[in-house]
Structures are given as C-alpha cells and as structure tokens.
Coordinates of C-alpha atoms in Angstrom, one line a residue:
X1 CA -16.7 -46.3 11.3
X2 CA -18.0 -43.0 12.7
X3 CA -17.7 -44.2 16.3
X4 CA -14.1 -45.4 15.7
X5 CA -13.3 -42.0 14.4
X6 CA -14.9 -40.3 17.2
X7 CA -12.9 -42.5 19.7
X8 CA -9.8 -41.6 18.4
X9 CA -10.9 -37.8 17.1
X10 CA -8.1 -36.4 19.5
X11 CA -5.5 -38.5 18.0
X12 CA -6.5 -37.6 14.5
X13 CA -6.4 -33.9 15.1
X14 CA -3.1 -34.1 16.6
X15 CA -2.0 -36.1 13.5
X16 CA -3.2 -33.6 11.1
X17 CA -1.8 -30.7 13.1
X18 CA 1.8 -32.5 12.6
X19 CA 1.2 -32.9 9.0
X20 CA 0.4 -29.4 8.5
X21 CA 3.1 -27.9 10.5
X22 CA 5.6 -30.2 8.7
X23 CA 4.1 -28.9 5.4
X24 CA 4.3 -25.7 6.3
X25 CA 8.2 -25.9 7.3
X26 CA 8.7 -27.8 4.0
X27 CA 7.0 -25.3 1.8
X28 CA 7.8 -22.2 3.7
X29 CA 11.6 -22.6 4.4
X30 CA 13.7 -19.8 6.1
X31 CA 14.4 -18.5 2.9
X32 CA 10.9 -18.2 2.0
X33 CA 10.0 -16.6 4.9
X34 CA 12.8 -13.7 4.5
X35 CA 11.5 -13.4 1.3
X36 CA 8.0 -12.7 2.9
X37 CA 9.6 -10.4 5.1
X38 CA 11.3 -8.4 2.6
X39 CA 8.1 -7.7 0.7
X40 CA 7.1 -5.7 4.0
X41 CA 6.9 -2.0 3.3
X42 CA 7.3 -1.3 7.1
X43 CA 6.2 -2.5 10.5
X44 CA 3.6 -1.4 13.1
X45 CA 3.4 -2.7 16.7
X46 CA 6.2 -4.9 15.5
X47 CA 4.4 -6.7 12.7
X48 CA 5.1 -6.5 9.1
X49 CA 3.0 -4.5 6.7
X50 CA 2.8 -6.0 3.2
X51 CA 3.1 -4.2 0.0
X52 CA -0.3 -5.6 -1.0
X53 CA -2.1 -4.4 2.3
X54 CA -0.4 -0.9 1.9
X55 CA -1.5 -0.7 -1.5
X56 CA -5.2 -1.7 -0.6
X57 CA -5.4 1.0 2.0
X58 CA -4.0 3.6 -0.4
X59 CA -7.1 2.8 -2.6
X60 CA -9.4 3.5 0.5
X61 CA -7.6 6.8 0.9
X62 CA -8.4 7.6 -2.7
X63 CA -12.3 6.6 -2.3
X64 CA -12.4 8.7 1.0
X65 CA -11.1 11.7 -0.9
X66 CA -13.6 11.3 -3.7
X67 CA -16.5 10.9 -1.3
X68 CA -15.3 14.1 0.6
X69 CA -14.9 12.3 4.1
X70 CA -12.9 15.3 5.1
X71 CA -13.5 14.4 8.9
X72 CA -11.8 11.1 8.6
X73 CA -9.1 12.3 6.4
X74 CA -8.2 15.6 8.7
X75 CA -7.2 13.2 11.4
X76 CA -5.8 10.2 9.6
X77 CA -4.0 11.9 6.7
X78 CA -1.6 13.9 8.8
X79 CA 1.1 13.9 11.3
X80 CA 3.9 12.0 10.7
X81 CA 5.4 12.1 7.0
X82 CA 5.4 14.2 4.0
X83 CA 2.8 12.4 2.4
X84 CA -0.8 12.7 3.4
X85 CA -1.5 9.0 1.7
X86 CA 1.0 7.2 3.9
X87 CA -0.1 9.1 7.0
X88 CA -3.5 7.9 6.2
X89 CA -2.4 3.9 6.0
X90 CA -0.4 3.9 9.1
X91 CA -2.9 6.0 11.3
X92 CA -5.6 3.8 10.1
X93 CA -3.8 0.8 11.5
X94 CA -3.4 2.7 14.6
X95 CA -7.0 3.3 14.7
X96 CA -8.1 -0.1 13.9
X97 CA -5.8 -1.6 16.8
X98 CA -7.1 1.0 19.4
X99 CA -10.8 0.4 18.3
X100 CA -9.9 -3.5 18.6
X101 CA -8.4 -3.0 21.9
X102 CA -11.4 -1.1 23.1
X103 CA -13.9 -3.6 21.5
X104 CA -15.3 -0.9 19.3
X105 CA -16.7 -2.8 16.3
X106 CA -19.6 -1.1 14.3
X107 CA -22.5 -3.5 13.4
X108 CA -24.2 -3.9 9.8
X109 CA -26.9 -1.4 10.8
X110 CA -24.5 1.1 11.9
X111 CA -22.7 0.7 8.5
X112 CA -25.7 0.9 6.5
X113 CA -27.1 4.0 8.2
X114 CA -23.7 5.8 7.7
X115 CA -23.6 4.8 3.9
X116 CA -27.1 6.0 3.4
X117 CA -26.1 9.5 5.0
X118 CA -23.1 10.1 2.7
X119 CA -23.8 13.1 0.8
X120 CA -22.7 11.9 -2.8
X121 CA -25.6 9.3 -2.4
X122 CA -28.3 12.0 -1.4
X123 CA -31.0 13.2 -4.0
X124 CA -33.2 15.8 -2.2
X125 CA -32.1 14.9 1.3
X126 CA -32.8 11.0 0.7
X127 CA -30.7 8.2 -0.1
X128 CA -30.6 7.5 -3.9
X129 CA -29.6 3.9 -4.7
X130 CA -29.1 4.5 -8.2
X131 CA -26.3 7.0 -7.1
X132 CA -24.8 4.3 -4.9
X133 CA -24.8 1.8 -7.9
X134 CA -23.1 4.2 -10.1
X135 CA -20.4 5.0 -7.4
X136 CA -19.9 1.2 -7.4
X137 CA -19.6 0.7 -11.0
X138 CA -17.5 4.0 -11.7
X139 CA -15.3 4.3 -8.8
X140 CA -15.1 1.1 -6.9
X141 CA -15.1 -1.4 -9.7
X142 CA -12.3 0.2 -11.8
X143 CA -10.1 0.0 -8.6
X144 CA -10.8 -3.6 -7.9
X145 CA -12.4 -2.4 -4.8
X146 CA -15.3 -4.6 -3.4
X147 CA -18.3 -3.1 -1.5
X148 CA -16.9 -5.1 1.4
X149 CA -13.6 -3.2 1.3
X150 CA -15.8 0.1 1.1
X151 CA -17.6 -1.3 4.3
X152 CA -14.3 -1.3 5.8
X153 CA -13.6 2.4 5.1
X154 CA -17.0 3.2 6.5
X155 CA -16.2 1.2 9.5
X156 CA -13.0 3.3 10.1
X157 CA -15.2 6.6 10.3
X158 CA -17.5 4.8 12.7
X159 CA -14.7 3.7 14.7
X160 CA -13.0 7.0 14.7
X161 CA -16.4 8.9 15.8
X162 CA -16.7 6.4 18.6
X163 CA -13.2 7.1 19.8
X164 CA -13.4 10.7 19.7
X165 CA -16.8 10.3 22.1
X166 CA -14.5 8.4 24.5
X167 CA -11.7 10.8 24.5
X168 CA -14.3 13.6 25.0
X169 CA -15.9 11.9 28.2
X170 CA -12.3 11.8 29.8
X171 CA -11.9 15.7 29.2
X172 CA -13.4 17.5 32.0
X173 CA -14.0 21.4 31.6
X174 CA -14.4 23.5 34.4
X175 CA -16.6 26.8 34.3
X176 CA -13.7 28.5 36.2
X177 CA -11.5 27.6 33.4
X178 CA -13.7 28.6 30.6
X179 CA -14.6 32.0 32.4
X180 CA -10.9 32.9 32.4
X181 CA -10.3 31.9 28.9
X182 CA -13.4 34.1 28.0
X183 CA -12.0 37.0 30.0
X184 CA -8.7 36.7 28.3
X185 CA -10.4 36.9 24.9
X186 CA -13.1 39.7 25.8
X187 CA -11.6 42.0 28.4
X188 CA -10.2 45.2 27.0
X189 CA -6.6 46.0 27.1
X190 CA -5.2 49.3 27.3
X191 CA -1.6 49.5 25.8
X192 CA 1.2 52.1 25.7
X193 CA 4.0 51.5 23.1
X194 CA 7.3 52.9 22.1
X195 CA 8.3 52.3 18.5
X196 CA 11.5 51.3 17.1
X197 CA 11.4 52.0 13.3
X198 CA 13.6 49.7 11.2
X199 CA 14.6 52.7 9.2
X200 CA 16.4 54.2 12.1
X201 CA 18.5 51.1 12.6
X202 CA 19.3 50.4 9.0
X203 CA 20.8 53.9 8.7
X204 CA 23.6 52.9 11.0
X205 CA 24.3 49.5 9.5
X206 CA 27.1 49.3 7.2
X207 CA 28.3 46.0 5.3
X208 CA 31.8 46.0 3.7
X209 CA 33.1 44.4 0.9
X210 CA 35.6 42.3 3.1
X211 CA 32.4 40.9 5.1
X212 CA 30.7 40.0 1.8
X213 CA 33.7 38.3 0.3
X214 CA 34.5 36.5 3.8
X215 CA 30.8 35.4 3.9
X216 CA 31.0 34.0 0.3
X217 CA 34.1 32.3 0.8
X218 CA 32.7 30.5 3.8
X219 CA 29.3 29.6 2.0
X220 CA 30.4 29.4 -1.5
X221 CA 28.5 26.0 -2.2
X222 CA 25.1 27.5 -1.1
X223 CA 25.0 30.2 -3.7
X224 CA 23.5 28.7 -6.6
X225 CA 20.8 30.1 -9.1
X226 CA 17.4 28.6 -8.6
X227 CA 16.4 25.8 -10.4
X228 CA 13.3 26.6 -12.6
X229 CA 10.8 24.1 -14.0
X230 CA 7.6 24.3 -16.5
X231 CA 4.9 22.5 -16.5
X232 CA 1.8 21.2 -18.6
X233 CA -1.3 20.7 -16.6
X234 CA -4.9 19.8 -16.5
X235 CA -7.2 22.0 -14.6
X236 CA -10.7 20.6 -13.7
X237 CA -12.1 23.8 -11.9
X238 CA -15.6 25.0 -10.9
X239 CA -17.5 27.5 -13.2
X240 CA -16.9 30.9 -12.0
X241 CA -20.5 31.4 -10.6
X242 CA -19.9 28.2 -8.3
X243 CA -16.5 29.4 -6.9
X244 CA -18.5 31.4 -4.2
X245 CA -20.3 28.6 -2.9
X246 CA -19.6 27.0 0.5
X247 CA -20.4 23.9 2.4
X248 CA -22.4 21.1 1.0
X249 CA -23.3 22.9 -1.9
X250 CA -19.8 23.5 -3.0
X251 CA -19.1 19.7 -2.2
X252 CA -21.7 18.9 -4.6
X253 CA -20.3 21.0 -7.4
X254 CA -16.9 19.6 -6.9
X255 CA -18.0 16.0 -6.8
X256 CA -18.5 15.4 -10.6
X257 CA -15.1 16.9 -11.6
X258 CA -13.6 15.0 -8.6
X259 CA -14.5 11.9 -10.5
X260 CA -13.1 13.4 -13.8
X261 CA -9.7 14.0 -12.1
X262 CA -9.7 10.7 -10.7
X263 CA -10.6 8.9 -14.1
X264 CA -7.5 10.9 -15.6
X265 CA -5.4 9.6 -12.6
X266 CA -6.3 6.2 -13.0
X267 CA -5.7 6.0 -16.8
X268 CA -2.3 7.4 -15.9
X269 CA -1.6 4.4 -14.0
X270 CA -1.8 2.2 -16.7
X271 CA 1.4 1.0 -18.6
X272 CA 2.8 3.4 -21.3
X273 CA 0.2 6.0 -20.5
X274 CA 0.9 9.4 -22.0
X275 CA -0.2 12.8 -20.3
X276 CA -0.8 14.4 -23.6
X277 CA -2.5 11.2 -25.3
X278 CA -5.1 10.9 -22.2
X279 CA -6.0 14.5 -22.1
X280 CA -6.6 14.5 -25.8
X281 CA -8.8 11.1 -25.3
X282 CA -10.9 13.0 -22.5
X283 CA -11.1 16.2 -24.5
X284 CA -9.3 18.0 -21.6
X285 CA -7.3 21.1 -22.9
X286 CA -3.6 21.3 -21.7
X287 CA -2.2 24.3 -20.3
X288 CA 1.4 25.2 -19.8
X289 CA 3.5 27.4 -17.5
X290 CA 6.4 29.7 -17.9
X291 CA 9.5 28.4 -16.2
X292 CA 9.3 29.1 -12.4
X293 CA 11.2 28.5 -9.1
X294 CA 9.9 26.5 -6.3
X295 CA 9.1 29.4 -4.0
X296 CA 7.5 31.3 -6.8
X297 CA 4.9 29.4 -8.7
X298 CA 2.9 31.2 -11.6
X299 CA -0.4 32.9 -10.6
X300 CA -2.6 30.4 -12.6
X301 CA -1.3 27.3 -10.2
X302 CA -0.5 29.4 -7.1
X303 CA -3.8 28.5 -5.3
X304 CA -3.0 24.7 -5.5
X305 CA -1.6 24.0 -2.1
X306 CA 2.0 23.0 -2.3
X307 CA 2.2 23.4 -6.0
X308 CA 5.6 24.5 -6.1
X309 CA 7.3 21.6 -4.0
X310 CA 5.0 19.2 -5.8
X311 CA 6.3 20.1 -9.1
X312 CA 9.9 20.1 -7.9
X313 CA 9.6 16.8 -6.6
X314 CA 8.8 15.1 -10.0
X315 CA 11.9 13.7 -12.2
X316 CA 12.1 12.5 -15.8
X317 CA 11.4 9.0 -14.7
X318 CA 8.2 10.0 -12.8
X319 CA 7.1 13.2 -14.5
X320 CA 3.4 13.0 -13.8
X321 CA 2.0 14.2 -10.4
X322 CA -1.1 12.7 -8.4
X323 CA -4.3 14.9 -8.4
X324 CA -4.0 18.1 -6.5
X325 CA -7.1 19.7 -4.9
X326 CA -7.5 23.8 -4.7
X327 CA -10.4 25.9 -3.7
X328 CA -11.4 26.1 -7.2
X329 CA -11.0 22.3 -8.3
X330 CA -8.4 19.7 -9.2
X331 CA -5.3 20.0 -10.8
X332 CA -2.7 17.4 -12.4
X333 CA 1.0 18.4 -13.6
X334 CA 3.2 16.9 -16.0
X335 CA 7.0 17.9 -15.9
X336 CA 8.1 19.6 -19.1
X337 CA 11.3 21.4 -18.6
X338 CA 14.1 21.7 -16.2
X339 CA 16.4 24.5 -16.1
X340 CA 19.0 23.4 -13.5
X341 CA 20.7 25.7 -11.1
X342 CA 24.4 26.8 -11.4
X343 CA 26.9 28.0 -9.1
X344 CA 27.1 31.9 -8.7
X345 CA 30.1 34.1 -8.9
X346 CA 30.8 36.6 -6.0
X347 CA 29.6 39.5 -8.0
X348 CA 26.2 37.3 -8.8
X349 CA 25.8 36.5 -4.9
X350 CA 26.9 40.0 -3.6
X351 CA 23.3 41.5 -3.6
X352 CA 21.9 38.4 -1.7
X353 CA 24.8 38.4 0.7
X354 CA 24.6 42.1 1.3
X355 CA 20.7 42.0 2.1
X356 CA 21.3 38.9 4.5
X357 CA 24.2 40.6 6.3
X358 CA 22.3 43.9 6.6
X359 CA 19.0 42.3 7.9
X360 CA 21.3 40.3 10.5
X361 CA 22.8 43.4 11.7
X362 CA 19.6 45.3 11.9
X363 CA 17.9 42.3 13.8
X364 CA 20.8 42.3 16.2
X365 CA 20.9 46.0 16.7
X366 CA 17.0 46.2 17.3
X367 CA 17.1 43.4 19.7
X368 CA 20.1 44.5 21.7
X369 CA 18.1 48.1 22.0
X370 CA 14.9 46.6 22.8
X371 CA 16.6 44.5 25.8
X372 CA 18.3 47.7 27.2
X373 CA 14.8 49.7 26.9
X374 CA 12.8 46.7 28.5
X375 CA 15.1 46.8 31.5
X376 CA 15.1 50.4 31.9
X377 CA 11.1 50.7 31.7
X378 CA 10.8 47.9 34.1
X379 CA 13.3 49.6 36.7
X380 CA 11.4 53.2 36.2
X381 CA 7.9 51.8 36.5
X382 CA 9.2 49.9 39.7
X383 CA 10.5 53.2 41.1
X384 CA 6.9 55.1 40.5
X385 CA 7.5 56.6 37.1
X386 CA 5.0 56.3 34.4
X387 CA 5.6 54.3 31.1
X388 CA 5.5 57.9 29.2
X389 CA 8.1 59.4 31.6
X390 CA 10.4 56.4 31.4
X391 CA 10.1 56.6 27.5
X392 CA 10.9 60.3 27.6
X393 CA 14.1 59.8 29.6
X394 CA 15.2 57.3 27.0
X395 CA 14.6 60.0 24.4
X396 CA 11.7 58.3 22.8
X397 CA 7.8 58.9 22.9
X398 CA 5.0 56.6 24.5
X399 CA 1.9 56.2 22.3
X400 CA -1.4 55.2 23.6
X401 CA -3.2 52.7 21.3
X402 CA -7.2 52.4 21.4
X403 CA -8.5 49.8 23.9
X404 CA -9.0 46.5 22.3
X405 CA -10.0 43.0 23.2
X406 CA -8.2 39.9 21.5
X407 CA -11.7 38.7 20.3
X408 CA -12.1 42.0 18.4
X409 CA -8.8 41.5 16.8
X410 CA -9.9 38.2 15.3
X411 CA -13.0 39.9 13.6
X412 CA -11.0 42.6 12.3
X413 CA -9.7 42.4 8.5
X414 CA -7.4 45.4 9.2
X415 CA -3.7 44.7 9.6
X416 CA -1.0 47.3 10.3
X417 CA 1.9 47.7 12.8
X418 CA -0.4 48.9 15.5
X419 CA -2.7 45.7 15.0
X420 CA 0.2 43.4 14.9
X421 CA 1.6 44.8 18.2
X422 CA -1.8 44.4 19.8
X423 CA -2.0 40.8 18.7
X424 CA 1.4 40.1 19.9
X425 CA 0.6 41.5 23.2
X426 CA -2.6 39.6 23.8
X427 CA -1.2 37.3 26.5
X428 CA 0.9 39.9 28.4
X429 CA -0.4 40.5 32.3
X430 CA -1.6 43.9 33.4
X431 CA 1.6 46.0 34.3
X432 CA 3.8 43.8 32.2
X433 CA 6.5 45.1 29.7
X434 CA 7.2 43.2 26.6
X435 CA 10.3 42.3 24.8
X436 CA 10.7 43.3 21.2
X437 CA 7.5 42.8 19.3
X438 CA 8.4 42.7 15.4
X439 CA 6.2 44.5 13.2
X440 CA 5.9 45.2 9.5
X441 CA 8.2 48.4 9.9
X442 CA 10.4 47.5 12.7
X443 CA 9.4 46.7 16.2
X444 CA 7.9 48.0 19.4
X445 CA 7.9 47.5 23.1
X446 CA 4.4 47.5 24.7
X447 CA 3.2 48.1 28.2
X448 CA -0.2 46.7 29.5
X449 CA -1.5 49.8 31.4
X450 CA -4.6 48.3 32.4
X451 CA -7.2 45.4 31.9
X452 CA -10.7 46.2 32.3
X453 CA -12.9 44.0 34.5
X454 CA -15.0 41.1 32.8
X455 CA -18.3 42.3 31.8
X456 CA -20.5 39.8 34.1
X457 CA -23.7 40.7 32.3
X458 CA -22.1 39.6 28.9
X459 CA -20.6 36.4 30.4
X460 CA -23.9 35.5 31.7
X461 CA -25.4 35.9 28.3
X462 CA -22.9 34.2 26.4
X463 CA -21.9 31.5 29.1
X464 CA -23.9 28.6 27.7
X465 CA -22.7 28.8 23.8
X466 CA -19.0 29.7 25.1
X467 CA -19.1 26.5 27.4
X468 CA -20.1 24.2 24.6
X469 CA -17.7 25.8 22.0
X470 CA -14.8 25.8 24.4
X471 CA -15.6 22.0 25.4
X472 CA -15.7 21.1 21.7
X473 CA -12.6 22.9 20.9
X474 CA -10.8 21.5 23.8
X475 CA -12.0 17.8 22.9
X476 CA -10.6 18.4 19.4
X477 CA -7.1 19.3 20.8
X478 CA -7.2 16.6 23.4
X479 CA -8.2 14.0 20.7
X480 CA -5.5 15.1 18.5
X481 CA -2.9 14.9 21.2
X482 CA -3.9 11.5 22.4
X483 CA -3.9 10.1 18.8
X484 CA -0.5 11.6 18.1
X485 CA 0.6 9.5 21.4
X486 CA -0.9 6.3 20.1
X487 CA 0.9 6.8 16.8
X488 CA 4.1 7.4 18.4
X489 CA 3.6 4.2 20.7
X490 CA 2.7 2.1 17.4
X491 CA 6.3 2.2 16.7
X492 CA 6.1 2.6 13.1
X493 CA 9.0 1.8 11.0
X494 CA 9.1 2.4 7.3
X495 CA 11.2 0.8 4.7
X496 CA 14.8 0.0 5.4
X497 CA 14.3 1.1 9.0
X498 CA 11.7 -1.4 9.5
X499 CA 14.4 -4.1 9.7

C-alpha cells in the first residue's frame, strides 16, 4: 500500500491541491474576499493591513514607550501623520520590509542579549530575571501580548540598529568638508549693523475705520470668539527632588509612574469605564482646570507637549485622552465642559483687525525700506565707500557689534536684539550685506566686515573629536532622509484612500 502511494504521490498531491482550491473558492467567494478587503485599515506596498494586525502593532508602540525605547520611537513614531502611533505602525512595516530585502534577521542570541540589556530589567548593572517576570505579568499579559510578540519588538530595534550601520557606511565624510564646517562655526565674524526700530515705522502707519470695516466684511466668517474648554486630569508626576535628574537616573524614576499611567489607560479601555470611578479606585487625585483656549493652556498643564491641541481633539463621545508625557511625568485628560465659539460683531473684532492691519503695514514698510538700503549699501561699497559712510549718507548710523563665532552664540544663554542679528547673519559670506533681519524690536541690516582666519592650532587639537561628532551627526541626517524616502516609496494608503 505504501509503495502504491509512493508510486502515485504526484497525482495524489495534485488531487489534494485541486480539492483545497475548490474548497477555498467555495468557502471564500468573491463577497467574502471583498469583506476581508474592507476590514483593512489601509495598504502598504500594495498589500492590505488588517485592523487586527494594526491593533497588535499599536500594542508594541505602547510597550516600547513603557520600556523607554526612545531611539526606536524617535525614528519610527514620526514623519507622516498627526498621530505618532500611526506613524509607528506604518514605519515599522517599512523597516521590516527593508530589513527582509537586505537579509537582516537578528538571531535568538542577539535578541536575548538585547532584552537583558534593557534598563527596566537591570539591577545594579545586571540583568534581573525577577524584573523581567514582573514585566511579563504586569505589562505584557494584561494586553494579551506574548513573549514572542515582545521578541518581535526587540527584533525591530536590532533591525533598525543594523540598517543605520549600513546607511552610515555609505555616507563618506571628507576632512575638507568637516574643516569647512568647523571654520563656519568657529571663525570670528566682525559685523556692522544699521538698525531699523519698529517704533519708527509704527508712528507713520494709520489704519482707518473704512479699512477695518472692509476687512471685516470680506472675512466676517473668520471672526469668532475662541472656543474654551475645561478638563479634569490625573497627573502622575515625579517628586520635586527627582525633577532635576537626567539620563538613566530620571528614566528609572519615571518607570514606576509610567506603569501607573499605563494601568489607568488600560482600565479606561474597558466598556463602561468612567474616569472618576477609576481614579477613585486607584486612589489618584483628580484635578480640574479653569476654561482655556487651545493656544493658551493653563500653567498647570502647559508643560505637556501638545496639551492644548490634545484637549481640543476630545469630543463628548470620546472625552478621555491617551497618556501624555511631560518632563515631570504623565497626564491623562477628561473633557469636562465646552464653551463654544460664537460670531463676533464688528466692534468686537475691531481690536484684532486693527492690530492685524497695522502689523501688515509696518512689515511692508520695513521690508521696502530695507530693500532700498541694501541696494544703496551694496552700490556704495562697490564704489569704494565704507559701510559707515554709506549708512551716514542714508541718514542712519552704523554700529559695530563685538566679534563673535556662531559656536559662541550656541553656548550663550543671553538673548537680545544684537544676538538675534548675529545669529541670522551667521551664514553670510565676508563682504555680504544682508536683507532685512527681523529682531524683537524691529529689524536690522548687517554687513560682514571681516571673517578672521581659522585657528589652525585649535583645529588640530579638536580635529579628531569634531570629525567623529560631525560624522555621527551626518549619519543621523542621512539615515533620516533615507528612511523618509523608503516610507514614501512604500505607498502607504490609509482608510478610504486605500481603495
């Protein structure tokens, strides 16, 4: 019998294949396939991505955030949409596709070593298995997240590290290029400037009632009072003494409150969950803000990145936010009240229109005057006059600023009108006359009188470290540009655009 089956094996396999194909066509007819296609959240490389797959990878984003895998998130959670989590999913799929094509597949030993090196699993610089077990029980299991899925997340980080290495080897940095960049940063610049005070132009600008009414009539629909909102919120923050910590020490202090915030967030996902009830259950104090506009969140939540836009994205149907991280901890918001915007009358809109028209006129007058002066100064310099003489001929006075290098400006905490001019003139060549350089009190025109030669002794002393830092920075930029190109080539189509 066995010999008979072996003799007719080829025909048996063909028969089985035909039966499977017929069954598939019968069970999964065109209507079913269309239904499956409609369950896709989008497409990438022309292939559908299902809601289930997308949701599983969203959990990976959450786990990466809890573990403090910020290098991974910095690359994958940016660059295409308004939602970091969405970017993370699509960029991760791009990462996996490119790694697969380049035959980058981390082995079991590399994955184990990476897991053991993660900071949350460390105890006195050593891998602590009990911490890993607690992570599996308290973070992975409640999300229905297996250890193998966690391994996938670690594989992604290893894939990213290898891809960055490969792109870095293709980026060649010459010593001449670095020396030029070093010179641009450290060569002293001698500037002369002519200042154009804003008040001088403001005194000549008039806005008439007719102009105000005309502007209002043309743009009446845009003049509304700002919508205001108030929120309740949970703040899980560092102790005052811990807020000055940096690096790994701060991450270690943030870790337990991150888990608290995540626990709150997970409980909020359950059907019928109520913000107040969960806060009470976890014994977390609820705070509440006064009504505020999107552009001006109150001081107590102003440190939360995108707090205003986040709160104003909430609705009565979805009043609870995701977890938001600030420098001092984690925040979760609940929409409490909406004060809607209402149309403004001409009288109510007049102050805003007056200010807008006035600023437009001042800016136009300053730009026009600066263009005239720039042209006159360039002609005077070409004719052999000094910048000071050219300024005097225009009824203005040239000021000489202290010599500086762009590198010195980066180290200085001082910020005034002269510093702003120096910063904006940092890329000008020797002998160049700038156009209008806006400042806090108006504007200025700068003239680069001289660039001091590069200090060769300092270059030789700094060369090795500068070469390394420049090369590292350039590699980061090169990889970011390369990855953006790969994302574009992946042809991501989301939602209805996926059809």
